[in-house]
mmCIF file of C-alpha atoms and ligand atoms in Angstrom:
data_model
loop_
_atom_site.group_PDB
_atom_site.id
_atom_site.type_symbol
_atom_site.label_atom_id
_atom_site.label_comp_id
_atom_site.label_asym_id
_atom_site.label_seq_id
_atom_site.Cartn_x
_atom_site.Cartn_y
_atom_site.Cartn_z
ATOM 1 C CA MET A 353 -44.467 -33.998 -19.857
ATOM 2 C CA GLY A 354 -41.629 -31.551 -19.196
ATOM 3 C CA ARG A 355 -41.083 -31.188 -22.886
ATOM 4 C CA SER A 356 -44.673 -30.293 -23.718
ATOM 5 C CA ALA A 357 -44.834 -27.772 -20.845
ATOM 6 C CA ALA A 358 -41.657 -26.174 -22.190
ATOM 7 C CA THR A 359 -43.160 -26.065 -25.666
ATOM 8 C CA SER A 360 -46.275 -24.340 -24.419
ATOM 9 C CA MET A 361 -44.188 -21.766 -22.552
ATOM 10 C CA ASP A 362 -42.255 -21.216 -25.757
ATOM 11 C CA ALA A 363 -45.524 -20.579 -27.585
ATOM 12 C CA PHE A 364 -46.538 -18.220 -24.776
ATOM 13 C CA TRP A 365 -43.565 -15.900 -24.975
ATOM 14 C CA LYS A 366 -43.632 -15.852 -28.757
ATOM 15 C CA GLU A 367 -47.286 -14.839 -28.586
ATOM 16 C CA GLU A 368 -46.459 -12.131 -26.025
ATOM 17 C CA LEU A 369 -43.782 -10.783 -28.361
ATOM 18 C CA ARG A 370 -46.234 -10.735 -31.286
ATOM 19 C CA ALA A 371 -48.741 -8.830 -29.138
ATOM 20 C CA LEU A 372 -46.114 -6.261 -28.087
ATOM 21 C CA LYS A 373 -45.077 -5.769 -31.713
ATOM 22 C CA SER A 374 -48.651 -5.330 -32.886
ATOM 23 C CA LEU A 375 -49.174 -2.643 -30.200
ATOM 24 C CA ASP A 376 -45.906 -0.964 -31.166
ATOM 25 C CA LEU A 377 -44.611 -1.610 -27.664
ATOM 26 C CA PHE A 378 -41.834 -4.056 -28.482
ATOM 27 C CA ARG A 379 -38.472 -2.951 -27.089
ATOM 28 C CA SER A 380 -35.019 -4.166 -27.936
ATOM 29 C CA LEU A 381 -31.504 -3.360 -26.848
ATOM 30 C CA ARG A 382 -29.321 -1.044 -28.858
ATOM 31 C CA VAL A 383 -25.565 -1.518 -28.872
ATOM 32 C CA LEU A 384 -23.272 1.438 -28.243
ATOM 33 C CA ASN A 385 -19.889 0.804 -29.794
ATOM 34 C CA SER A 386 -18.433 3.710 -27.894
ATOM 35 C CA ARG A 387 -19.486 6.600 -25.713
ATOM 36 C CA ASP A 388 -17.709 9.615 -24.310
ATOM 37 C CA GLY A 389 -19.019 12.943 -23.098
ATOM 38 C CA THR A 390 -22.051 13.709 -25.275
ATOM 39 C CA ARG A 391 -21.222 11.448 -28.211
ATOM 40 C CA CYS A 392 -21.898 7.800 -28.883
ATOM 41 C CA VAL A 393 -21.505 5.443 -31.806
ATOM 42 C CA ILE A 394 -24.356 3.105 -32.734
ATOM 43 C CA GLY A 395 -24.136 0.824 -35.759
ATOM 44 C CA GLY A 396 -21.143 2.753 -37.075
ATOM 45 C CA ARG A 397 -22.984 6.103 -36.849
ATOM 46 C CA GLU A 398 -21.790 8.877 -34.614
ATOM 47 C CA LEU A 399 -24.675 10.456 -32.686
ATOM 48 C CA VAL A 400 -25.144 13.186 -30.122
ATOM 49 C CA ASN A 401 -26.513 11.566 -26.985
ATOM 50 C CA PHE A 402 -29.559 13.414 -25.616
ATOM 51 C CA CYS A 403 -30.797 10.569 -23.433
ATOM 52 C CA SER A 404 -28.191 10.013 -20.763
ATOM 53 C CA ASN A 405 -28.639 10.734 -17.060
ATOM 54 C CA ASP A 406 -24.953 11.625 -16.791
ATOM 55 C CA TYR A 407 -26.090 15.246 -16.314
ATOM 56 C CA LEU A 408 -22.743 16.592 -15.128
ATOM 57 C CA GLY A 409 -20.617 14.583 -17.568
ATOM 58 C CA LEU A 410 -18.776 12.993 -14.664
ATOM 59 C CA SER A 411 -18.849 9.408 -15.936
ATOM 60 C CA CYS A 412 -15.909 10.209 -18.226
ATOM 61 C CA HIS A 413 -14.157 12.843 -16.112
ATOM 62 C CA PRO A 414 -10.381 12.231 -16.031
ATOM 63 C CA ARG A 415 -10.216 12.451 -12.229
ATOM 64 C CA VAL A 416 -13.086 10.000 -11.832
ATOM 65 C CA LYS A 417 -11.527 7.553 -14.279
ATOM 66 C CA GLU A 418 -8.132 7.872 -12.618
ATOM 67 C CA ALA A 419 -9.639 7.165 -9.178
ATOM 68 C CA ALA A 420 -11.215 3.971 -10.525
ATOM 69 C CA ILE A 421 -7.969 2.823 -12.150
ATOM 70 C CA GLU A 422 -5.957 3.442 -8.995
ATOM 71 C CA ALA A 423 -8.517 1.573 -6.903
ATOM 72 C CA ILE A 424 -8.281 -1.424 -9.227
ATOM 73 C CA ARG A 425 -4.496 -1.435 -8.751
ATOM 74 C CA ALA A 426 -4.892 -1.313 -4.987
ATOM 75 C CA TRP A 427 -7.926 -3.556 -4.463
ATOM 76 C CA GLY A 428 -8.608 -5.538 -7.645
ATOM 77 C CA VAL A 429 -11.886 -5.498 -9.468
ATOM 78 C CA GLY A 430 -14.515 -7.576 -7.675
ATOM 79 C CA SER A 431 -15.270 -7.077 -3.974
ATOM 80 C CA GLY A 432 -15.533 -10.805 -3.369
ATOM 81 C CA ALA A 433 -18.565 -10.974 -1.071
ATOM 82 C CA SER A 434 -21.559 -9.142 0.303
ATOM 83 C CA ARG A 435 -20.979 -6.278 2.736
ATOM 84 C CA LEU A 436 -21.914 -8.385 5.764
ATOM 85 C CA VAL A 437 -19.390 -11.051 4.840
ATOM 86 C CA SER A 438 -16.040 -9.745 3.542
ATOM 87 C CA GLY A 439 -16.998 -7.169 0.908
ATOM 88 C CA ASN A 440 -17.164 -4.116 3.168
ATOM 89 C CA LEU A 441 -14.017 -2.372 1.915
ATOM 90 C CA ALA A 442 -12.731 0.670 3.829
ATOM 91 C CA LEU A 443 -13.775 2.820 0.851
ATOM 92 C CA TYR A 444 -17.398 2.285 1.930
ATOM 93 C CA GLU A 445 -16.729 4.107 5.193
ATOM 94 C CA GLU A 446 -15.218 7.070 3.394
ATOM 95 C CA LEU A 447 -18.043 7.185 0.853
ATOM 96 C CA GLU A 448 -20.766 6.931 3.493
ATOM 97 C CA ARG A 449 -19.182 9.738 5.505
ATOM 98 C CA LYS A 450 -19.126 11.837 2.357
ATOM 99 C CA ILE A 451 -22.737 11.135 1.498
ATOM 100 C CA SER A 452 -24.056 11.856 4.971
ATOM 101 C CA ALA A 453 -22.069 15.121 5.050
ATOM 102 C CA PHE A 454 -23.385 16.055 1.605
ATOM 103 C CA LYS A 455 -26.984 15.235 2.540
ATOM 104 C CA GLU A 456 -26.556 16.722 6.030
ATOM 105 C CA THR A 457 -27.810 13.596 7.757
ATOM 106 C CA GLU A 458 -26.469 11.648 10.700
ATOM 107 C CA ALA A 459 -25.500 8.624 8.600
ATOM 108 C CA ALA A 460 -25.736 6.967 5.212
ATOM 109 C CA LEU A 461 -25.734 3.453 3.798
ATOM 110 C CA VAL A 462 -24.559 2.505 0.315
ATOM 111 C CA PHE A 463 -26.361 -0.160 -1.728
ATOM 112 C CA ALA A 464 -25.301 -1.743 -5.018
ATOM 113 C CA THR A 465 -27.992 0.148 -6.973
ATOM 114 C CA GLY A 466 -30.626 2.816 -6.436
ATOM 115 C CA TYR A 467 -33.159 0.171 -7.345
ATOM 116 C CA GLY A 468 -31.919 -1.987 -4.489
ATOM 117 C CA ALA A 469 -31.831 0.967 -2.088
ATOM 118 C CA ASN A 470 -35.518 1.632 -2.722
ATOM 119 C CA LEU A 471 -36.511 -2.003 -2.713
ATOM 120 C CA GLY A 472 -34.574 -2.797 0.449
ATOM 121 C CA THR A 473 -35.454 0.313 2.410
ATOM 122 C CA ILE A 474 -39.130 0.719 1.638
ATOM 123 C CA SER A 475 -39.943 -2.962 1.965
ATOM 124 C CA ALA A 476 -38.102 -3.104 5.315
ATOM 125 C CA LEU A 477 -39.969 -0.162 6.851
ATOM 126 C CA TYR A 478 -42.939 -2.243 7.821
ATOM 127 C CA ARG A 479 -44.326 -2.649 11.270
ATOM 128 C CA ASP A 480 -47.848 -3.470 12.381
ATOM 129 C CA ARG A 481 -50.521 -1.237 10.864
ATOM 130 C CA THR A 482 -48.293 0.573 8.428
ATOM 131 C CA LEU A 483 -49.744 2.454 5.492
ATOM 132 C CA ILE A 484 -47.591 3.636 2.621
ATOM 133 C CA PHE A 485 -48.752 6.645 0.596
ATOM 134 C CA SER A 486 -47.052 6.668 -2.792
ATOM 135 C CA ASP A 487 -47.261 9.173 -5.666
ATOM 136 C CA GLU A 488 -48.707 7.582 -8.805
ATOM 137 C CA LEU A 489 -45.689 8.662 -10.866
ATOM 138 C CA ASN A 490 -43.068 7.310 -8.478
ATOM 139 C CA HIS A 491 -40.201 5.366 -10.024
ATOM 140 C CA ALA A 492 -40.692 1.655 -10.782
ATOM 141 C CA SER A 493 -38.292 0.695 -7.990
ATOM 142 C CA ILE A 494 -40.671 2.330 -5.477
ATOM 143 C CA VAL A 495 -43.639 0.628 -7.132
ATOM 144 C CA ASP A 496 -41.874 -2.725 -6.811
ATOM 145 C CA ALA A 497 -40.952 -2.012 -3.182
ATOM 146 C CA CYS A 498 -44.633 -1.311 -2.516
ATOM 147 C CA ARG A 499 -45.520 -4.652 -4.092
ATOM 148 C CA LEU A 500 -43.088 -6.402 -1.746
ATOM 149 C CA THR A 501 -44.116 -4.749 1.481
ATOM 150 C CA ARG A 502 -46.703 -6.176 3.815
ATOM 151 C CA ALA A 503 -47.947 -2.637 4.477
ATOM 152 C CA ARG A 504 -51.159 -1.393 2.898
ATOM 153 C CA VAL A 505 -50.371 0.913 -0.028
ATOM 154 C CA VAL A 506 -52.390 3.957 -1.071
ATOM 155 C CA ILE A 507 -51.463 5.486 -4.439
ATOM 156 C CA TYR A 508 -52.244 9.202 -4.607
ATOM 157 C CA PRO A 509 -52.696 11.251 -7.813
ATOM 158 C CA HIS A 510 -49.492 12.949 -8.935
ATOM 159 C CA CYS A 511 -48.491 15.641 -6.409
ATOM 160 C CA ASP A 512 -52.131 15.964 -5.256
ATOM 161 C CA MET A 513 -51.633 17.249 -1.709
ATOM 162 C CA GLY A 514 -55.381 17.743 -1.104
ATOM 163 C CA PHE A 515 -56.005 14.079 -1.848
ATOM 164 C CA LEU A 516 -53.040 12.985 0.272
ATOM 165 C CA GLU A 517 -54.187 15.101 3.217
ATOM 166 C CA SER A 518 -57.735 13.716 3.030
ATOM 167 C CA LYS A 519 -56.359 10.167 3.086
ATOM 168 C CA LEU A 520 -54.003 10.958 5.968
ATOM 169 C CA ARG A 521 -56.998 12.240 7.943
ATOM 170 C CA GLU A 522 -58.598 8.816 7.652
ATOM 171 C CA ILE A 523 -55.781 6.883 9.300
ATOM 172 C CA GLY A 524 -56.450 5.442 12.741
ATOM 173 C CA PRO A 525 -54.572 6.458 15.912
ATOM 174 C CA LYS A 526 -52.628 3.187 15.962
ATOM 175 C CA GLU A 527 -51.627 3.358 12.309
ATOM 176 C CA GLN A 528 -48.213 4.473 11.071
ATOM 177 C CA ALA A 529 -48.100 6.414 7.804
ATOM 178 C CA ILE A 530 -45.129 6.537 5.441
ATOM 179 C CA ILE A 531 -45.149 8.986 2.529
ATOM 180 C CA VAL A 532 -42.914 8.012 -0.401
ATOM 181 C CA THR A 533 -42.139 10.315 -3.304
ATOM 182 C CA ASP A 534 -39.611 11.010 -6.008
ATOM 183 C CA GLY A 535 -37.859 14.362 -5.402
ATOM 184 C CA VAL A 536 -37.619 14.971 -9.156
ATOM 185 C CA PHE A 537 -39.918 12.736 -11.207
ATOM 186 C CA SER A 538 -37.881 10.841 -13.756
ATOM 187 C CA MET A 539 -40.260 10.958 -16.717
ATOM 188 C CA GLU A 540 -41.726 14.451 -16.135
ATOM 189 C CA GLY A 541 -38.760 16.328 -14.718
ATOM 190 C CA ASP A 542 -41.055 18.071 -12.223
ATOM 191 C CA LEU A 543 -40.494 18.395 -8.476
ATOM 192 C CA CYS A 544 -42.509 17.031 -5.585
ATOM 193 C CA PRO A 545 -44.094 19.774 -3.433
ATOM 194 C CA LEU A 546 -41.616 19.203 -0.615
ATOM 195 C CA PRO A 547 -42.771 22.009 1.757
ATOM 196 C CA GLN A 548 -46.311 20.596 1.825
ATOM 197 C CA LEU A 549 -45.049 17.030 2.141
ATOM 198 C CA VAL A 550 -42.904 17.977 5.141
ATOM 199 C CA ARG A 551 -45.833 19.830 6.713
ATOM 200 C CA LEU A 552 -48.180 16.850 6.216
ATOM 201 C CA SER A 553 -45.629 14.360 7.485
ATOM 202 C CA ARG A 554 -45.221 16.425 10.670
ATOM 203 C CA GLU A 555 -48.931 16.969 11.161
ATOM 204 C CA PHE A 556 -49.767 13.276 10.794
ATOM 205 C CA GLY A 557 -46.618 11.785 12.340
ATOM 206 C CA ALA A 558 -45.746 10.211 8.991
ATOM 207 C CA LEU A 559 -42.258 9.186 7.941
ATOM 208 C CA LEU A 560 -41.228 10.969 4.745
ATOM 209 C CA VAL A 561 -39.125 8.986 2.273
ATOM 210 C CA ILE A 562 -37.820 10.924 -0.705
ATOM 211 C CA ASP A 563 -36.060 9.396 -3.702
ATOM 212 C CA ASP A 564 -33.688 12.073 -4.948
ATOM 213 C CA ALA A 565 -32.189 10.049 -7.819
ATOM 214 C CA HIS A 566 -32.537 12.875 -10.359
ATOM 215 C CA ALA A 567 -32.067 15.700 -7.839
ATOM 216 C CA THR A 568 -28.765 14.725 -6.209
ATOM 217 C CA GLY A 569 -25.899 16.719 -7.718
ATOM 218 C CA VAL A 570 -28.332 18.762 -9.796
ATOM 219 C CA ILE A 571 -30.807 20.931 -7.894
ATOM 220 C CA GLY A 572 -30.327 23.304 -5.001
ATOM 221 C CA PRO A 573 -27.750 26.075 -4.577
ATOM 222 C CA ASN A 574 -25.174 23.458 -3.548
ATOM 223 C CA GLY A 575 -26.461 20.657 -5.755
ATOM 224 C CA LYS A 576 -27.432 18.622 -2.715
ATOM 225 C CA GLY A 577 -30.908 17.818 -3.964
ATOM 226 C CA SER A 578 -34.486 18.541 -2.942
ATOM 227 C CA PHE A 579 -33.957 19.709 0.648
ATOM 228 C CA ASP A 580 -31.230 22.063 -0.553
ATOM 229 C CA TYR A 581 -33.456 23.379 -3.352
ATOM 230 C CA TRP A 582 -36.417 24.092 -1.070
ATOM 231 C CA ASP A 583 -34.165 25.216 1.797
ATOM 232 C CA ILE A 584 -35.867 22.910 4.268
ATOM 233 C CA GLU A 585 -34.433 20.883 7.105
ATOM 234 C CA ASP A 586 -36.133 17.693 8.118
ATOM 235 C CA PRO A 587 -33.795 15.523 10.132
ATOM 236 C CA GLY A 588 -36.452 12.817 10.355
ATOM 237 C CA ALA A 589 -36.770 12.302 6.610
ATOM 238 C CA VAL A 590 -35.204 9.370 4.800
ATOM 239 C CA GLN A 591 -33.332 10.377 1.654
ATOM 240 C CA ILE A 592 -32.660 7.805 -1.020
ATOM 241 C CA GLY A 593 -30.516 8.360 -4.085
ATOM 242 C CA THR A 594 -28.337 6.872 -6.748
ATOM 243 C CA PHE A 595 -24.789 7.386 -7.965
ATOM 244 C CA SER A 596 -25.822 6.346 -11.471
ATOM 245 C CA LYS A 597 -27.230 9.707 -12.614
ATOM 246 C CA ALA A 598 -25.485 13.058 -12.021
ATOM 247 C CA ILE A 599 -22.735 11.423 -9.974
ATOM 248 C CA GLY A 600 -21.834 9.401 -13.061
ATOM 249 C CA THR A 601 -20.923 6.070 -11.491
ATOM 250 C CA MET A 602 -23.043 3.293 -10.037
ATOM 251 C CA GLY A 603 -24.704 2.399 -6.754
ATOM 252 C CA GLY A 604 -27.481 3.621 -4.499
ATOM 253 C CA PHE A 605 -27.689 5.077 -1.019
ATOM 254 C CA VAL A 606 -29.959 5.873 1.894
ATOM 255 C CA ALA A 607 -29.239 8.842 4.159
ATOM 256 C CA GLY A 608 -30.897 9.492 7.507
ATOM 257 C CA GLU A 609 -30.572 8.509 11.144
ATOM 258 C CA LYS A 610 -27.790 6.180 12.259
ATOM 259 C CA ALA A 611 -30.277 3.794 13.891
ATOM 260 C CA LEU A 612 -32.094 3.418 10.584
ATOM 261 C CA MET A 613 -28.846 2.437 8.852
ATOM 262 C CA ASP A 614 -28.171 -0.197 11.537
ATOM 263 C CA TYR A 615 -31.720 -1.451 11.085
ATOM 264 C CA LEU A 616 -31.313 -1.660 7.290
ATOM 265 C CA ILE A 617 -27.999 -3.522 7.584
ATOM 266 C CA ASN A 618 -30.019 -6.160 9.397
ATOM 267 C CA LYS A 619 -33.223 -6.037 7.367
ATOM 268 C CA ALA A 620 -32.682 -4.773 3.815
ATOM 269 C CA ARG A 621 -32.459 -7.882 1.666
ATOM 270 C CA PRO A 622 -30.779 -6.317 -1.413
ATOM 271 C CA LEU A 623 -27.942 -5.200 0.875
ATOM 272 C CA ILE A 624 -27.699 -8.524 2.684
ATOM 273 C CA TYR A 625 -27.986 -10.909 -0.266
ATOM 274 C CA SER A 626 -26.101 -9.126 -3.029
ATOM 275 C CA THR A 627 -22.370 -8.619 -3.512
ATOM 276 C CA ALA A 628 -20.755 -5.373 -2.400
ATOM 277 C CA LEU A 629 -19.811 -2.759 -4.988
ATOM 278 C CA PRO A 630 -16.257 -3.097 -6.279
ATOM 279 C CA ALA A 631 -13.469 -0.739 -5.208
ATOM 280 C CA PRO A 632 -13.189 1.151 -8.556
ATOM 281 C CA VAL A 633 -16.849 2.148 -8.328
ATOM 282 C CA LEU A 634 -16.543 3.287 -4.716
ATOM 283 C CA ALA A 635 -13.364 5.263 -5.388
ATOM 284 C CA ALA A 636 -14.782 6.833 -8.553
ATOM 285 C CA THR A 637 -17.899 7.876 -6.644
ATOM 286 C CA ILE A 638 -15.816 9.558 -3.937
ATOM 287 C CA ALA A 639 -13.859 11.445 -6.627
ATOM 288 C CA SER A 640 -17.052 12.449 -8.355
ATOM 289 C CA LEU A 641 -18.647 13.786 -5.153
ATOM 290 C CA ASN A 642 -15.500 15.857 -4.575
ATOM 291 C CA ILE A 643 -15.846 17.421 -8.021
ATOM 292 C CA ILE A 644 -19.532 18.180 -7.431
ATOM 293 C CA GLN A 645 -18.658 20.016 -4.230
ATOM 294 C CA GLU A 646 -15.726 21.931 -5.714
ATOM 295 C CA ASP A 647 -17.087 22.879 -9.103
ATOM 296 C CA SER A 648 -20.498 24.570 -9.192
ATOM 297 C CA GLN A 649 -19.833 25.746 -12.770
ATOM 298 C CA ARG A 650 -20.934 22.400 -14.172
ATOM 299 C CA ARG A 651 -24.325 22.807 -12.493
ATOM 300 C CA HIS A 652 -24.717 26.438 -13.534
ATOM 301 C CA ARG A 653 -23.921 25.651 -17.140
ATOM 302 C CA LEU A 654 -26.471 22.813 -17.098
ATOM 303 C CA LEU A 655 -29.135 25.300 -15.965
ATOM 304 C CA ARG A 656 -28.159 27.793 -18.697
ATOM 305 C CA LEU A 657 -28.325 25.110 -21.378
ATOM 306 C CA GLY A 658 -31.693 24.053 -19.967
ATOM 307 C CA THR A 659 -33.063 27.563 -20.375
ATOM 308 C CA MET A 660 -31.822 27.669 -23.966
ATOM 309 C CA LEU A 661 -33.434 24.313 -24.807
ATOM 310 C CA ARG A 662 -36.701 25.133 -23.029
ATOM 311 C CA ASP A 663 -37.042 28.499 -24.784
ATOM 312 C CA GLY A 664 -36.387 26.810 -28.128
ATOM 313 C CA LEU A 665 -38.956 24.080 -27.497
ATOM 314 C CA ILE A 666 -41.570 26.574 -26.339
ATOM 315 C CA ALA A 667 -40.959 28.544 -29.542
ATOM 316 C CA LEU A 668 -41.729 25.315 -31.438
ATOM 317 C CA GLY A 669 -45.105 25.050 -29.690
ATOM 318 C CA PHE A 670 -44.359 22.656 -26.839
ATOM 319 C CA SER A 671 -45.684 23.584 -23.452
ATOM 320 C CA LEU A 672 -42.999 23.105 -20.850
ATOM 321 C CA PRO A 673 -43.008 24.483 -17.323
ATOM 322 C CA VAL A 674 -39.960 26.345 -16.055
ATOM 323 C CA LEU A 675 -38.098 23.841 -13.898
ATOM 324 C CA PRO A 676 -34.534 23.597 -12.595
ATOM 325 C CA THR A 677 -34.091 20.048 -13.927
ATOM 326 C CA PRO A 678 -32.307 18.790 -17.070
ATOM 327 C CA ILE A 679 -35.256 16.559 -18.095
ATOM 328 C CA PHE A 680 -37.459 17.690 -20.987
ATOM 329 C CA PRO A 681 -40.391 15.441 -21.838
ATOM 330 C CA LEU A 682 -41.970 16.048 -25.243
ATOM 331 C CA VAL A 683 -45.256 14.237 -24.805
ATOM 332 C CA ILE A 684 -46.353 13.038 -28.236
ATOM 333 C CA GLY A 685 -49.236 10.668 -27.421
ATOM 334 C CA GLU A 686 -49.349 7.493 -29.496
ATOM 335 C CA SER A 687 -46.320 5.281 -29.209
ATOM 336 C CA LYS A 688 -45.865 5.034 -33.002
ATOM 337 C CA ASP A 689 -45.717 8.828 -33.306
ATOM 338 C CA ALA A 690 -43.140 9.103 -30.543
ATOM 339 C CA ARG A 691 -41.136 6.411 -32.290
ATOM 340 C CA ALA A 692 -41.385 8.259 -35.615
ATOM 341 C CA LEU A 693 -39.932 11.390 -34.028
ATOM 342 C CA SER A 694 -37.172 9.349 -32.418
ATOM 343 C CA GLU A 695 -36.326 7.766 -35.796
ATOM 344 C CA HIS A 696 -36.316 11.152 -37.485
ATOM 345 C CA LEU A 697 -33.884 12.475 -34.880
ATOM 346 C CA PHE A 698 -31.706 9.396 -35.306
ATOM 347 C CA GLU A 699 -31.510 10.164 -39.030
ATOM 348 C CA ARG A 700 -30.292 13.624 -38.053
ATOM 349 C CA GLY A 701 -27.555 12.198 -35.844
ATOM 350 C CA ILE A 702 -29.370 12.596 -32.526
ATOM 351 C CA PHE A 703 -29.970 9.765 -30.093
ATOM 352 C CA VAL A 704 -33.213 10.023 -28.066
ATOM 353 C CA PRO A 705 -35.351 6.883 -27.911
ATOM 354 C CA ALA A 706 -39.119 7.038 -27.505
ATOM 355 C CA ILE A 707 -40.392 6.264 -24.018
ATOM 356 C CA ARG A 708 -43.516 4.135 -24.256
ATOM 357 C CA PRO A 709 -45.871 2.285 -21.884
ATOM 358 C CA PRO A 710 -45.366 0.740 -19.367
ATOM 359 C CA SER A 711 -42.626 3.295 -18.536
ATOM 360 C CA VAL A 712 -45.246 6.048 -19.018
ATOM 361 C CA PRO A 713 -49.071 5.874 -19.029
ATOM 362 C CA GLU A 714 -51.014 4.832 -22.129
ATOM 363 C CA GLY A 715 -51.388 7.706 -24.619
ATOM 364 C CA LYS A 716 -48.468 9.600 -23.038
ATOM 365 C CA SER A 717 -45.619 8.228 -25.124
ATOM 366 C CA ARG A 718 -42.852 10.727 -25.373
ATOM 367 C CA ILE A 719 -39.369 11.722 -26.253
ATOM 368 C CA ARG A 720 -37.475 12.363 -23.047
ATOM 369 C CA ILE A 721 -34.582 14.689 -23.762
ATOM 370 C CA SER A 722 -31.951 14.933 -21.070
ATOM 371 C CA LEU A 723 -29.162 17.432 -21.054
ATOM 372 C CA SER A 724 -25.554 17.207 -20.051
ATOM 373 C CA THR A 725 -23.417 20.102 -18.952
ATOM 374 C CA LEU A 726 -21.055 18.961 -21.729
ATOM 375 C CA HIS A 727 -23.566 19.625 -24.542
ATOM 376 C CA THR A 728 -22.647 22.582 -26.725
ATOM 377 C CA GLU A 729 -25.004 25.381 -27.764
ATOM 378 C CA GLU A 730 -24.468 24.173 -31.309
ATOM 379 C CA GLN A 731 -25.638 20.646 -30.467
ATOM 380 C CA ILE A 732 -28.776 22.040 -28.838
ATOM 381 C CA GLY A 733 -29.422 24.245 -31.854
ATOM 382 C CA HIS A 734 -29.109 21.203 -34.097
ATOM 383 C CA LEU A 735 -31.551 19.252 -31.914
ATOM 384 C CA LEU A 736 -34.116 22.076 -32.061
ATOM 385 C CA GLU A 737 -33.746 22.322 -35.820
ATOM 386 C CA ALA A 738 -34.268 18.571 -36.219
ATOM 387 C CA ILE A 739 -37.409 18.666 -34.055
ATOM 388 C CA ARG A 740 -38.732 21.587 -36.104
ATOM 389 C CA GLU A 741 -38.241 19.618 -39.296
ATOM 390 C CA PHE A 742 -40.372 16.770 -38.070
ATOM 391 C CA SER A 743 -43.466 17.222 -40.181
ATOM 392 C CA ARG A 744 -45.906 17.047 -37.326
ATOM 393 C CA PHE A 745 -44.643 20.306 -35.906
ATOM 394 C CA GLY A 746 -43.771 22.353 -38.938
ATOM 395 C CA ALA A 747 -42.246 22.217 -42.375
ATOM 396 C CA ASP A 748 -41.678 18.835 -43.978
HETATM 397 C C1 PLP B 1378 -32.778 5.601 -11.880
HETATM 398 C C2 PLP B 1378 -33.669 5.675 -10.693
HETATM 399 C C3 PLP B 1378 -33.601 4.730 -9.676
HETATM 400 C C4 PLP B 1378 -32.712 3.511 -9.787
HETATM 401 O O1 PLP B 1378 -31.386 3.819 -9.594
HETATM 402 P P1 PLP B 1378 -30.249 2.834 -10.160
HETATM 403 O O2 PLP B 1378 -29.043 3.214 -9.410
HETATM 404 O O3 PLP B 1378 -30.162 3.099 -11.621
HETATM 405 O O4 PLP B 1378 -30.715 1.430 -9.877
HETATM 406 C C5 PLP B 1378 -34.393 4.896 -8.555
HETATM 407 N N1 PLP B 1378 -35.245 5.933 -8.472
HETATM 408 C C6 PLP B 1378 -35.371 6.845 -9.444
HETATM 409 C C7 PLP B 1378 -36.330 7.978 -9.273
HETATM 410 C C8 PLP B 1378 -34.593 6.739 -10.593
HETATM 411 O O5 PLP B 1378 -34.726 7.624 -11.565
#
């Protein structure tokens, strides 16, 4: 019995793989033999990496590396247990103080990943008659959190404030609304309309939850993220983020009221049932946040490089809005065409994989270029030249 069931499951996943391949949606892992700054080696070939979220190049910064090495000497590698058991190293306290100061909130709570921070926080924010309003392009970790919650979930069209307002008007007097949005949308690079979201959340007594994974360290005069960029204060909002993008390390966080953090320590399952981050990661993150606060040049250079790349892409016929983010989606359409462009770039020594469904909607396959402050003007020029060569957009 067991054997035949196993055999039929085996047939099932092989069939699924065939279907994915026939739709050109099969994905596989690529091995990086080394990476540093903006370069990586894949299959013996040296490539310029245009698809990393390490926007400020901090993952390989000497001070960040040194902090991790010192922490290993002092604490060892693993943390040994979850935070509620014996994994709550003193470095957590220092890091959480830093994050809450950076985000200008009363308190902060560090999770092992941004994924877990979203999953744990959003799924724990349920009480009777809760409705979650979620942007249709929100990150998969928010989508999964919405699948886990017992709250009713309303998906609104991307950044459509008219739609959101009309839905908020329909909620009953005893219902609690929560609005959840990415601050910077990961596949588009655009920003949520934060001023309107704050206004709506106040008008309808809704809790605003913003996932600033791609905004933290990048946007705003001080690199603090969406609230900094829009120059808005909203002490009631819940700010989620990750250390895995501009901060260059690993881990997630929630920033907001102290009582919320105490609540999450008791209710957020990814925090309760998963092992604490190790000391080298915590120490490296502290070092990285220090650099972000001391050195605004990295951010300014990233913006300048972004302008150069955007102007070049517009000159090649792409329509790209002017945005302060280092994410440049070239929407190609069919997944095989996006893959062809990616392969062409690979041949030219540039690493940018195609992003295909289900990461993006059907017919919206793309190349998602992301910039690092460590890219050179020459590397960007080379990228633009390689895109121009691709027959679809110009000379053969
Ligand atoms: C990357 C990302 C996450 C997940 O963060 P990790 O730390 O990588 O788990 C969550 N939300 C958004 C918007 C992201 O882009």
